Amino acid sequence: MIVPFHIRDLLASLRERFDARGIGQTLSSKAHEVRNLRPARNATEASLDRFWARIIADSDATEDDRALILDAQTKGSFSTYNANIENLIGTVKVPLGVIGPLRINGLHAQGDYLVPLATSEAALVASYARGADVTAMTGGISAALTYDGVLRTPAFRFKSMAETGIFVDWAVQNVEALKAAAEASTRFGTLVSLEPTIDNDICFLICRYTTGDASGQNMVTIATSAMCEYILGHTPIKPQAWYVEGNYSGDKKGSFLGLLTGRGAKVTASATLPEALVEQKLRCTIDQMLDYGRLANLGSLLSGQLGTQAHYANALAALFIATGQDAACVSESAVGFTRMEKHDGDLFVSVTLPNLLVGTVGGGTGLPSQAAGLRILGLQGAGKRPALAEVAAALCLCGEISIVAAMASVDFARAHQRYARQRLAQ
């Protein structure tokens, strides 16, 4: 038997750290030493001082660290953050770059956009800038938001499958009342579909909402909770238990449901690049890019990935942090498909993202730096969410073009060395 190196190293560490008789004693002997931080839902001068006194006393942090994290701007307006975080101790700074113009000919995003990207990964901004540059030379990127709807999936447990069936029959006959109950909790949310799924004694209701210009995660949770309260008060079959989310929707998780039906904005973008431009700007040929693309698609299939693409997550994480989106939603938003094909001698590239969750109001979009990021884009406030979704897809397209070209020309490692290691050594 061959023991993997990481297992061998783990066993060695365990033997060094513990003996068989002392593990329980070692862990339990420290239980009385735990002093939990007293929570603070809303930040005050007193809570900031209390947290930092504890941090400096019990960690390696110093007063200089406090000054970095709790800077003058944050301390002067800490109440701004109360709707977004608990136990506030300050803000962190992530390097912010900009690319552009990102030229888009979309249904909603039309024109040239300067795009802020927050990241600590060297070469990332340069790569997306290269994609934006080469697509602008062809006249821009076509983009379209094709479908929209945020899911919430409440779950109900009954005594038997027969009771589940009776409940579903009642829900279908009273769908307008359920819709009214949900929408009474929100000015902007609309319940556009309600689909039951039965698994014996359990029923999931797939509730799809449009959410205006907000990403809508909290909105649909509150609306669904109101709908469930109406159900409990009116259904002839009472559930044994119910939950506002049954983990069926794919919330912050890549899922086949989201891949097939979408969760959030379904958006697509494409561009066509002449061969001469590919060779001049991307330093490889179309055939080299297509050859690598076929190999990479095989890698996606063999490893069981949801969708097939190079790295949507890089674009989305950087854009989400810069504009106040829910960064955890990158886990589902980054699922999608990239296609590269030869059309009449030119390179056609398209991306499709079925689960993109973005907003231009609500959540973190109103925080000072993040609101500034949206203003750089020209997409802050009401009426701008569809355009932001198309910008996000176009951004992903730029990254796919650039990274596939870098891989195909064996320039990927060299670029990271040039933009990261060599600069660090200076």
CSV table of N, CA and C in Angstrom, one decimal, residues 58-59 66 106 131 150 246 281 284 303 313 397 410 423:
chain,number,residue,atom,x,y,z
A,58,ASP,N,-5.0,39.9,23.4
A,58,ASP,CA,-5.1,38.5,23.2
A,58,ASP,C,-4.5,38.0,21.8
A,59,SER,N,-3.9,38.9,21.1
A,59,SER,CA,-3.4,38.5,19.8
A,59,SER,C,-2.1,39.2,19.5
A,66,ARG,N,-4.4,48.7,14.7
A,66,ARG,CA,-5.6,49.3,15.0
A,66,ARG,C,-5.8,50.6,14.1
A,106,GLY,N,-24.9,46.1,-25.6
A,106,GLY,CA,-25.8,45.2,-25.0
A,106,GLY,C,-27.3,45.7,-25.1
A,131,GLY,N,-7.9,41.7,-22.5
A,131,GLY,CA,-9.2,41.2,-23.1
A,131,GLY,C,-10.1,42.4,-23.5
A,150,VAL,N,-34.6,35.3,-8.8
A,150,VAL,CA,-33.9,34.8,-7.7
A,150,VAL,C,-34.8,33.8,-7.0
A,246,GLY,N,-35.0,25.2,2.1
A,246,GLY,CA,-34.7,23.8,2.3
A,246,GLY,C,-33.4,23.4,1.6
A,281,LYS,N,-2.2,40.8,-31.1
A,281,LYS,CA,-2.5,41.2,-29.7
A,281,LYS,C,-2.4,40.1,-28.7
A,284,CYS,N,-0.7,34.5,-30.4
A,284,CYS,CA,-0.9,33.1,-30.7
A,284,CYS,C,-1.8,33.0,-31.9
A,303,SER,N,-13.2,16.0,-14.7
A,303,SER,CA,-13.1,16.3,-13.2
A,303,SER,C,-14.5,16.6,-12.7
A,313,ALA,N,-14.6,33.1,-11.9
A,313,ALA,CA,-14.5,33.6,-10.4
A,313,ALA,C,-13.5,34.7,-10.2
A,397,LEU,N,-15.9,37.4,-20.3
A,397,LEU,CA,-15.5,37.1,-21.7
A,397,LEU,C,-14.1,37.6,-21.9
A,410,VAL,N,1.8,29.5,-24.1
A,410,VAL,CA,2.7,29.2,-23.0
A,410,VAL,C,3.2,30.5,-22.3
A,423,ARG,N,8.5,41.8,-9.5
A,423,ARG,CA,8.2,43.1,-8.9
A,423,ARG,C,8.4,43.0,-7.4
